[in-house]
Amino acid sequence: MSDVITSCPSQCEESREKVAGHPHHPSTVNPCCYFPCLHKGVCVRFDLDKYECDCTRTGYYGRNCSIPEFWTRVREFLRPSPTFYHYILTRFKWFWDIINETFIRDTIVKLVLTVRSNLIPSPPTYNSAYGYISWEAYANVSYFTRVLPPVPDDCPTPMGTKGKLQLPDAASLVETFLKRQQFIPDPQGTNLMFSFFAQHFTHQFFKTYGRMGRGFIKGFGHGVDLSHVYGDTLERQYTLRLFKDGKMKYQIINGDMYPPTVADAPIHMIYPTSVPKEKMFAMGQEVFGLLPGLMMYATIWLREHNRVCDVLVKEHPTWDDEQLFQTTRLILIGETIKIIIEDYVQHLSGYFLKLKFDPELLFGVQFQYRNRIAVEFNQLYHWHPLMPDSFIILGQEYDYSNFLYNSSILTDYGVEALVESFTKQISGKIGGGRNLHPRLLHIATGVIEESRKLRLQSFNEYRKRFSLKAYTSFQDFTGETEVASQLESLYGDIDALEFYPGLLLEKTHPNSIFGESMIEIGAPFSLKGLMGNPICSPEYWKPSTFGGETGFNIVKTASIKKLVCLNVKKCPNVAFHVPESTEENDIFSDAKTSDEL
């Protein structure tokens, strides 16, 4: 190797020695396989064995972007660790109760939004076809973007130069480390109301288009556009619309509004052939017939759309159907973002600081109102450990075989009963491993196999990209010995641990649903996607966009409780966390384990 390579950090020397011991390593290793460029520096290869690190605007300089500039030293000295500020934000409730009533709250929320969002490159940089800056990577929105380029395809090992020549079998990995032995409830009290909201919400932008190959997204929506309500094509939208007063098609069952059947709105939906056509709901997302919880949310948003249309018709009797529909859609997009930040993210964070959806907080800072969904965000958001062993509705237990594709559960019980029951039933803990229901193992296996085809960089490389310290050992990573030893025997090196297994197996924060990396990597994607929505821009964020002050106030006062209670006859108990003590939870704790199903 040239003297250029020998000047990279000490870990490169160590990995070179290991690579040289492999029987099939190339005579000249691509120097970028060592990931020598630190602190977001970009590795550019010259000749066969030479490289340069582009350290522009990283705050560092030197051959490997390892030497901090003066102000970088100051910032790093003053910057608290993620563990420290998580500790502060999740304790001292009396202190945060005071802060939440002052202007300081706005200052802190603004800081959180800008610091988190700035971690996501905008405009996007790479995709699965281009591991370098290119116009195609920017302009071709049919791809998921990505934060880190792929591992070069000529590296000696799947993770670059670290670890073994072959990664462990994905199915065996999932079976050993992720399969549930006994249900582990979330210590934060997350419930099924949250779990189904997460599934419903994310299906508007996590739409892998397998027919085109890995790394492609179906449709062109890269954010909160409510395509899961209205459809991801104009043809699907038109088929679902009533074309009267801006409303969507619906049917009435037992005096309540539900989505139309596929007979009344002939769109493609995924149902088994055993489901009668009169039981097939037509909804914006083709997979929502899978779970009654997804159908429940589709019903709630349908009712909300038509309810808001009625409000706008009274306010604007001269408006035509198209303007009523389009304005209502903008209002529901605003409601969604408000609920996500102030109810959903607030619960997940565990913070005593009250988060706030106020786009005006960012009007005075540089911010781009465009978002692209990254493949890393798509991978990260596979939170299937949330799903329980069975589902309890008004004391009646349903296993997976009786719950899946069963629209009768929604229509027979009604929205109120499902909301009440899902609010009371606790979800599973996501982080820490060994909490994935056996029926869902194939999903995790698919995620890992997809990450390998897309050549995602290692878990530690992503930690470094998001300003976290790389783990030095598997024991440091897991916080215990047994699993750490097993992982080391499979991967050989902590720097070879894969992204998704790393997120799910990382030691969790005390009394938390998952570990540090899920929070620190996931939050920037989430907040950039939410606040980067066009409705949050100065051009859009004003009353006229939403049909006047009445529509604007619908957005600014939205909550998960209001969303449900304005669209049912009797307001049920509704939240994203379980109450302190519930009869359903008592029943649930005695329910069958996964081994008995």
XYZ file of C-alpha atoms in Angstrom:
597
model
C 0.000 0.000 0.000
C 1.173 3.530 -0.620
C 2.292 5.949 2.040
C -1.052 7.750 1.554
C -2.862 4.809 3.104
C -0.409 4.467 5.956
C -1.315 7.965 7.067
C -4.956 7.076 7.701
C -6.086 6.472 11.324
C -4.633 3.584 13.297
C -7.693 1.392 12.742
C -6.776 1.260 9.030
C -3.411 -0.290 9.869
C -5.101 -2.894 12.017
C -7.720 -3.718 9.384
C -5.056 -3.934 6.651
C -3.269 -6.649 8.584
C -6.528 -8.592 8.971
C -7.423 -8.182 5.297
C -3.999 -9.383 4.219
C -4.714 -12.623 6.034
C -7.808 -13.327 3.938
C -7.116 -15.858 1.188
C -9.146 -13.943 -1.406
C -8.252 -10.344 -0.676
C -7.248 -8.278 -3.728
C -3.603 -7.364 -4.151
C -4.513 -3.677 -3.991
C -7.365 -2.637 -1.705
C -9.527 0.362 -2.576
C -8.370 2.802 0.128
C -11.922 4.126 0.564
C -12.860 0.657 1.864
C -11.059 1.651 5.072
C -13.431 4.640 5.503
C -10.418 6.782 6.387
C -12.197 10.162 6.172
C -13.588 11.221 9.539
C -16.217 13.796 10.526
C -18.268 13.625 7.290
C -15.187 13.989 5.088
C -15.624 12.571 1.593
C -13.204 9.914 0.328
C -12.105 10.399 -3.293
C -10.023 7.645 -4.875
C -7.016 8.372 -7.120
C -5.156 5.689 -9.067
C -5.498 2.252 -7.480
C -4.280 2.841 -3.958
C -4.380 6.589 -3.335
C -7.138 8.749 -1.915
C -7.888 12.229 -0.693
C -10.377 13.350 1.952
C -12.478 16.382 1.091
C -12.908 18.134 4.460
C -14.793 21.163 3.116
C -17.098 22.695 5.734
C -16.657 19.797 8.148
C -14.904 21.910 10.778
C -11.863 19.632 10.505
C -8.719 19.493 8.374
C -5.756 17.191 7.766
C -5.296 14.180 5.504
C -8.205 12.336 7.132
C -10.265 15.298 8.413
C -9.134 14.436 11.912
C -7.763 17.763 13.170
C -10.428 20.110 14.578
C -10.458 23.788 13.738
C -10.438 26.242 16.657
C -14.197 26.835 16.831
C -14.834 23.135 16.370
C -12.746 22.502 19.484
C -14.812 25.063 21.364
C -18.131 23.588 20.205
C -17.074 20.037 20.981
C -15.891 21.092 24.435
C -19.216 22.780 25.209
C -21.517 20.261 23.497
C -23.123 17.854 25.970
C -23.286 14.178 25.063
C -26.599 12.723 23.825
C -26.751 10.631 27.007
C -26.432 13.754 29.143
C -29.153 15.807 27.464
C -31.469 12.774 27.263
C -31.012 12.412 31.017
C -31.798 16.098 31.614
C -34.826 16.171 29.295
C -36.395 13.046 30.803
C -36.014 14.083 34.451
C -36.711 17.100 36.711
C -40.358 17.459 35.690
C -40.852 20.395 38.065
C -38.132 22.319 36.205
C -39.571 21.600 32.746
C -43.082 22.519 33.926
C -41.686 25.995 34.563
C -39.732 26.156 31.282
C -42.789 25.067 29.285
C -44.640 28.200 30.382
C -41.919 30.616 29.253
C -40.353 31.887 26.018
C -37.389 29.607 26.759
C -39.465 26.668 25.510
C -39.593 28.183 21.993
C -35.844 28.774 22.056
C -35.090 25.179 23.028
C -37.562 23.707 20.517
C -36.037 25.870 17.752
C -32.582 24.624 18.716
C -33.765 21.002 18.674
C -35.351 21.432 15.229
C -32.357 23.124 13.623
C -29.652 20.925 15.134
C -31.516 17.715 14.272
C -32.562 18.785 10.774
C -29.072 19.969 9.835
C -27.804 16.407 10.211
C -29.743 15.409 7.082
C -28.149 16.489 3.779
C -30.385 18.780 1.745
C -30.400 18.593 -1.210
C -29.774 14.830 -1.187
C -26.358 13.436 -2.004
C -26.338 9.709 -2.791
C -28.642 6.898 -3.825
C -28.229 3.179 -4.393
C -26.926 3.638 -7.934
C -24.544 6.520 -7.233
C -22.129 6.561 -4.328
C -20.868 9.977 -5.359
C -22.468 13.372 -6.017
C -24.331 13.304 -9.335
C -27.240 15.052 -10.980
C -29.051 11.729 -11.295
C -28.848 11.123 -7.532
C -30.379 14.562 -6.981
C -33.014 14.651 -9.695
C -34.258 11.068 -9.952
C -36.917 10.960 -7.232
C -37.812 7.366 -8.062
C -34.895 6.390 -5.811
C -34.710 6.458 -2.069
C -31.851 8.790 -1.231
C -29.215 7.793 1.327
C -27.063 9.593 3.866
C -23.926 7.476 3.468
C -22.774 6.080 0.120
C -22.746 2.314 -0.350
C -19.767 0.256 0.714
C -17.594 0.151 -2.448
C -18.302 -3.049 -4.334
C -14.614 -3.971 -4.658
C -13.903 -4.127 -0.919
C -12.391 -7.270 0.646
C -15.270 -7.739 3.136
C -18.974 -6.853 3.014
C -18.397 -4.016 5.507
C -15.235 -2.690 3.852
C -12.152 -4.190 5.442
C -13.461 -5.173 8.873
C -15.114 -8.399 9.885
C -15.435 -11.701 8.141
C -15.541 -12.455 4.429
C -19.154 -13.547 4.726
C -21.921 -12.056 6.836
C -23.992 -14.371 9.055
C -27.139 -15.918 7.595
C -29.909 -13.321 7.926
C -32.655 -15.783 8.914
C -30.456 -17.395 11.589
C -29.505 -13.952 12.875
C -33.148 -12.986 13.288
C -34.059 -16.339 14.854
C -31.228 -16.115 17.385
C -31.305 -12.455 18.396
C -34.702 -11.014 17.493
C -37.258 -13.819 17.927
C -39.549 -13.350 20.916
C -39.290 -15.909 23.686
C -41.666 -14.031 25.965
C -43.465 -10.758 25.318
C -41.498 -7.766 26.660
C -43.818 -4.782 27.232
C -42.578 -1.291 26.469
C -41.465 0.384 29.717
C -42.707 3.753 28.392
C -46.251 2.384 28.163
C -46.590 2.702 24.383
C -49.901 1.224 23.268
C -51.429 -0.267 20.129
C -53.066 3.060 19.281
C -49.529 4.352 18.761
C -48.352 1.209 16.965
C -51.129 1.280 14.383
C -50.695 5.028 13.908
C -46.988 4.438 13.183
C -47.825 1.789 10.593
C -50.582 3.855 9.023
C -48.601 7.109 8.935
C -45.336 5.720 7.524
C -46.981 3.828 4.665
C -47.456 7.125 2.843
C -43.704 7.424 2.184
C -42.137 4.004 2.862
C -43.166 2.370 -0.391
C -40.367 0.197 -1.753
C -40.942 -0.503 -5.427
C -39.622 -4.043 -5.738
C -40.498 -4.377 -9.416
C -37.858 -1.784 -10.304
C -35.277 -3.253 -7.946
C -33.947 -2.431 -4.500
C -33.591 1.197 -3.545
C -36.596 2.460 -5.512
C -39.677 4.172 -4.086
C -43.164 3.779 -5.524
C -44.734 7.047 -6.568
C -43.104 10.419 -6.078
C -44.124 11.313 -2.523
C -41.132 11.813 -0.249
C -42.888 13.070 2.830
C -46.229 13.812 4.453
C -48.572 14.057 1.466
C -51.364 11.792 2.769
C -51.072 9.524 -0.251
C -52.059 6.716 2.123
C -55.442 8.477 2.410
C -55.859 9.798 -1.128
C -53.792 7.366 -3.197
C -50.353 7.774 -4.758
C -51.628 8.340 -8.305
C -54.195 10.742 -9.720
C -56.185 7.804 -11.079
C -56.429 6.205 -7.627
C -57.371 9.540 -6.070
C -60.128 10.168 -8.612
C -61.568 6.701 -8.045
C -61.762 7.356 -4.294
C -63.304 10.819 -4.610
C -67.019 11.571 -4.541
C -66.641 14.752 -6.644
C -69.239 16.542 -4.582
C -68.405 19.198 -1.963
C -64.765 18.046 -2.042
C -65.601 14.773 -0.307
C -64.309 11.211 -0.520
C -66.526 8.206 -1.271
C -67.911 6.332 1.720
C -70.512 3.816 2.818
C -72.782 3.813 5.871
C -72.783 0.732 8.133
C -74.863 0.697 11.330
C -75.280 4.447 11.024
C -71.535 5.173 10.806
C -69.258 6.208 7.927
C -66.668 3.734 6.604
C -64.497 3.506 3.463
C -66.316 2.322 0.334
C -66.001 -1.209 -0.962
C -63.828 -2.032 -3.963
C -67.085 -2.536 -5.882
C -67.965 1.155 -5.387
C -64.375 2.360 -5.764
C -62.654 -0.161 -8.074
C -58.981 0.236 -7.137
C -56.311 -2.365 -6.520
C -56.280 -3.587 -2.920
C -54.337 -6.510 -1.498
C -56.741 -9.037 0.027
C -56.762 -12.845 0.095
C -59.234 -14.425 -2.300
C -61.122 -15.775 0.723
C -62.299 -12.262 1.696
C -65.752 -11.468 0.222
C -65.854 -8.378 -2.008
C -68.360 -6.667 0.286
C -65.758 -6.909 3.056
C -62.979 -5.360 0.956
C -62.511 -1.686 1.810
C -61.081 0.644 -0.833
C -58.440 2.862 0.805
C -55.561 5.078 -0.248
C -52.909 2.457 0.562
C -53.340 -0.943 -1.039
C -52.071 -2.909 2.006
C -54.373 -1.389 4.641
C -56.808 -4.304 4.469
C -54.217 -6.337 6.368
C -55.039 -5.125 9.892
C -58.195 -3.764 11.538
C -55.992 -1.135 13.208
C -54.983 0.253 9.808
C -58.588 0.147 8.592
C -59.596 2.007 11.766
C -57.221 4.884 11.024
C -58.268 4.926 7.347
C -61.858 5.305 8.567
C -60.979 8.087 11.015
C -59.124 10.108 8.364
C -61.938 9.556 5.851
C -64.435 10.922 8.360
C -62.119 13.832 9.182
C -61.743 14.727 5.514
C -65.475 14.792 4.933
C -66.053 16.660 8.227
C -63.593 19.393 7.253
C -65.236 19.610 3.829
C -68.544 20.390 5.571
C -66.806 23.153 7.533
C -65.318 24.676 4.374
C -68.584 24.457 2.435
C -70.230 26.673 5.065
C -67.298 29.092 5.003
C -66.980 29.172 1.189
C -70.300 28.419 -0.522
C -68.876 29.630 -3.867
C -65.958 27.206 -3.951
C -66.108 24.308 -6.388
C -65.411 20.645 -5.550
C -61.757 20.804 -6.555
C -60.843 23.746 -4.336
C -62.710 22.221 -1.398
C -60.869 18.928 -1.850
C -57.427 20.461 -2.295
C -57.766 22.819 0.679
C -59.092 20.035 2.893
C -56.085 17.910 1.969
C -53.737 20.709 3.060
C -55.580 21.023 6.358
C -55.294 17.279 7.016
C -51.578 17.363 6.163
C -51.186 20.115 8.753
C -53.190 18.161 11.316
C -51.007 15.117 10.714
C -47.743 17.002 11.280
C -49.137 18.650 14.429
C -50.198 15.269 15.848
C -46.884 13.638 14.950
C -44.778 16.301 16.676
C -46.895 17.130 19.716
C -48.438 13.712 20.472
C -46.449 10.990 18.688
C -42.841 12.263 18.931
C -43.584 13.778 22.331
C -44.531 10.348 23.654
C -41.599 8.568 22.004
C -39.055 11.048 23.329
C -40.103 10.745 26.952
C -39.116 14.421 27.287
C -40.660 16.685 29.904
C -39.951 19.568 27.532
C -43.198 20.099 25.604
C -42.473 19.902 21.900
C -44.211 22.398 19.670
C -45.333 22.488 16.052
C -44.769 26.082 15.034
C -43.220 26.565 11.578
C -42.568 30.234 12.349
C -39.760 29.153 14.682
C -37.685 28.344 11.592
C -38.550 31.373 9.464
C -35.431 33.230 10.573
C -32.965 30.435 9.786
C -31.707 28.838 6.577
C -34.002 25.913 5.830
C -34.983 23.983 2.704
C -38.647 23.054 2.302
C -38.139 19.863 0.394
C -37.633 16.335 1.635
C -36.367 13.057 0.235
C -36.915 9.738 1.991
C -33.665 7.935 2.759
C -33.221 4.184 2.605
C -31.660 4.336 6.101
C -34.854 5.917 7.473
C -36.908 3.218 5.785
C -34.710 0.513 7.334
C -34.704 2.136 10.763
C -38.495 2.400 10.965
C -39.196 -1.345 10.961
C -40.621 -1.371 14.481
C -42.433 -4.700 14.330
C -41.493 -5.667 17.926
C -44.331 -3.282 18.848
C -46.836 -5.944 17.817
C -48.221 -8.071 20.695
C -48.809 -11.815 20.880
C -52.552 -11.318 20.423
C -55.093 -8.506 20.250
C -57.660 -7.772 22.966
C -60.869 -5.985 21.980
C -63.416 -5.422 24.763
C -62.025 -8.457 26.567
C -62.151 -10.711 23.492
C -58.788 -12.122 22.416
C -57.847 -12.502 18.743
C -54.744 -14.306 17.533
C -53.092 -13.340 14.254
C -55.028 -15.846 12.159
C -58.337 -14.333 13.306
C -57.154 -10.717 13.249
C -55.509 -10.357 9.837
C -57.734 -9.225 6.941
C -60.762 -9.170 9.219
C -62.724 -6.007 8.421
C -65.664 -7.334 10.443
C -63.727 -6.526 13.631
C -63.928 -2.849 12.669
C -67.538 -2.773 11.528
C -68.919 -5.069 14.260
C -67.205 -3.311 17.187
C -67.038 0.190 15.706
C -64.269 2.786 15.825
C -64.949 3.778 19.448
C -64.466 0.242 20.776
C -61.262 -0.296 18.806
C -59.794 3.029 19.943
C -60.661 2.267 23.548
C -59.173 -1.219 23.362
C -56.026 -0.247 21.452
C -55.403 2.603 23.891
C -55.499 0.152 26.790
C -53.305 -2.579 25.297
C -49.562 -2.178 25.718
C -47.124 -2.631 22.844
C -43.798 -4.421 22.832
C -40.392 -2.920 23.527
C -38.531 -2.205 20.268
C -34.891 -2.141 21.381
C -32.832 -4.753 23.166
C -33.713 -7.668 20.887
C -35.694 -10.900 21.310
C -39.130 -9.320 21.107
C -40.274 -9.991 17.555
C -43.330 -12.211 17.145
C -42.531 -15.452 15.260
C -45.029 -14.562 12.529
C -43.050 -11.395 11.764
C -39.527 -12.819 11.582
C -39.563 -12.881 7.775
C -39.955 -9.096 7.718
C -36.774 -8.512 9.728
C -34.958 -11.075 7.584
C -36.023 -9.177 4.486
C -34.785 -5.872 5.932
C -31.327 -7.327 6.600
C -31.135 -8.960 3.175
C -32.185 -5.692 1.543
C -29.478 -3.769 3.430
C -26.884 -6.176 2.068
C -28.054 -5.755 -1.504
C -27.886 -1.988 -1.000
C -24.457 -2.359 0.691
C -25.269 -0.191 3.685
C -22.263 0.799 5.738
C -21.772 -0.553 9.241
C -23.682 0.480 12.347
C -20.614 2.246 13.753
C -20.124 4.274 10.560
C -23.686 5.558 10.943
C -23.085 6.400 14.586
C -20.087 8.478 13.578
C -22.063 10.159 10.783
C -24.649 11.302 13.331
C -22.030 12.623 15.769
C -22.135 9.639 18.119
C -19.130 7.773 19.469
C -18.417 4.458 17.788
C -18.711 1.426 20.035
C -15.371 -0.163 20.839
C -16.637 -3.677 21.588
C -19.755 -5.809 21.441
C -19.933 -5.722 25.228
C -19.861 -1.935 25.144
C -22.672 -2.135 22.555
C -24.997 -4.604 24.345
C -24.102 -3.871 27.967
C -23.820 -7.589 28.746
C -21.670 -10.627 27.965
C -23.624 -13.526 26.427
C -25.161 -11.803 23.397
C -21.952 -9.795 22.936
C -19.939 -13.005 22.691
C -22.379 -14.524 20.188
C -22.322 -11.430 17.994
C -18.543 -11.272 18.055
C -18.277 -14.879 16.914
C -20.575 -14.125 13.970
C -19.276 -10.720 12.872
C -15.687 -10.846 14.085
C -15.447 -7.101 14.665
C -17.746 -4.470 16.162
C -17.038 -2.299 13.091
C -18.623 -4.995 10.922
C -21.963 -5.011 12.760
C -24.812 -4.232 10.359
C -27.071 -1.186 10.583
C -30.486 -2.738 11.330
C -29.309 -5.438 13.794
C -27.325 -2.695 15.522
C -30.413 -0.536 15.984
C -32.519 -3.358 17.429
C -29.867 -4.994 19.618
C -28.283 -1.887 21.117
C -28.646 -1.528 24.890
C -31.639 0.672 25.634
C -31.891 3.799 27.715
C -33.269 3.090 31.215
C -37.071 2.727 31.035
C -36.998 3.483 27.312
C -38.490 1.832 24.245
C -35.140 1.744 22.430
C -31.484 2.767 22.525
C -29.491 5.898 21.836
C -28.855 5.300 18.133
C -32.520 4.852 17.196
C -33.274 8.233 18.776
C -30.241 10.151 17.534
C -30.393 8.780 13.975
C -34.178 8.570 13.620
C -35.110 11.992 15.020
C -33.220 14.053 12.390
C -34.903 12.166 9.539
C -38.294 12.597 11.170
C -38.036 16.292 12.022
C -36.499 17.227 8.655
C -39.294 15.377 6.878
C -41.994 17.051 8.949
C -40.692 20.620 9.046
C -39.449 20.406 5.447
C -43.040 20.014 4.246
C -44.148 22.868 1.939
C -47.012 23.839 4.257
C -44.390 24.803 6.863
C -42.787 27.345 4.526
C -43.408 31.119 4.807
C -45.265 31.040 1.474
C -47.751 28.433 2.687
C -48.031 28.921 6.468
C -50.827 31.504 6.572
C -54.619 31.423 6.929
C -55.446 31.748 3.225
C -53.705 28.431 2.459
C -56.187 26.636 4.700
C -59.313 28.531 3.673
C -59.096 31.233 6.342
C -58.723 31.386 10.111
C -61.224 28.572 10.692
C -59.205 26.077 8.649
C -55.938 27.414 10.040
C -57.194 26.859 13.574
C -58.156 23.262 12.752
C -54.475 22.684 11.996
C -53.104 24.655 14.950
C -55.350 22.941 17.517
C -55.153 19.360 16.204
C -54.416 16.439 18.532
C -54.919 12.693 18.429
C -57.755 13.047 20.921
C -59.549 15.703 18.851
C -59.045 13.723 15.649
C -60.857 10.742 17.118
C -63.467 12.475 19.244
C -64.693 14.801 16.480
C -65.401 11.760 14.313
C -67.217 9.383 16.670
C -70.527 9.602 18.527
C -69.070 9.003 21.975
C -65.513 10.073 22.814
C -63.493 7.070 24.018
C -60.303 6.985 26.053
C -57.647 7.905 23.474
C -53.880 8.409 23.832
C -50.578 6.978 22.598
C -49.782 5.460 25.992
C -51.677 3.070 28.220
C -53.489 4.396 31.288
C -51.931 3.612 34.665
C -54.051 0.491 35.170
C -56.604 -1.110 32.861
C -58.685 -4.227 32.865
C -57.483 -5.007 29.332
C -53.865 -4.917 30.464
C -54.657 -7.336 33.251
C -56.264 -9.641 30.700
C -53.371 -9.083 28.316
C -50.746 -10.020 30.879
C -52.431 -13.415 31.178
C -52.849 -13.866 27.427
C -51.140 -16.584 25.442
C -47.450 -16.304 24.667
C -46.212 -16.592 21.099
C -45.244 -20.236 21.651
C -48.860 -21.134 22.411
C -50.306 -19.606 19.229
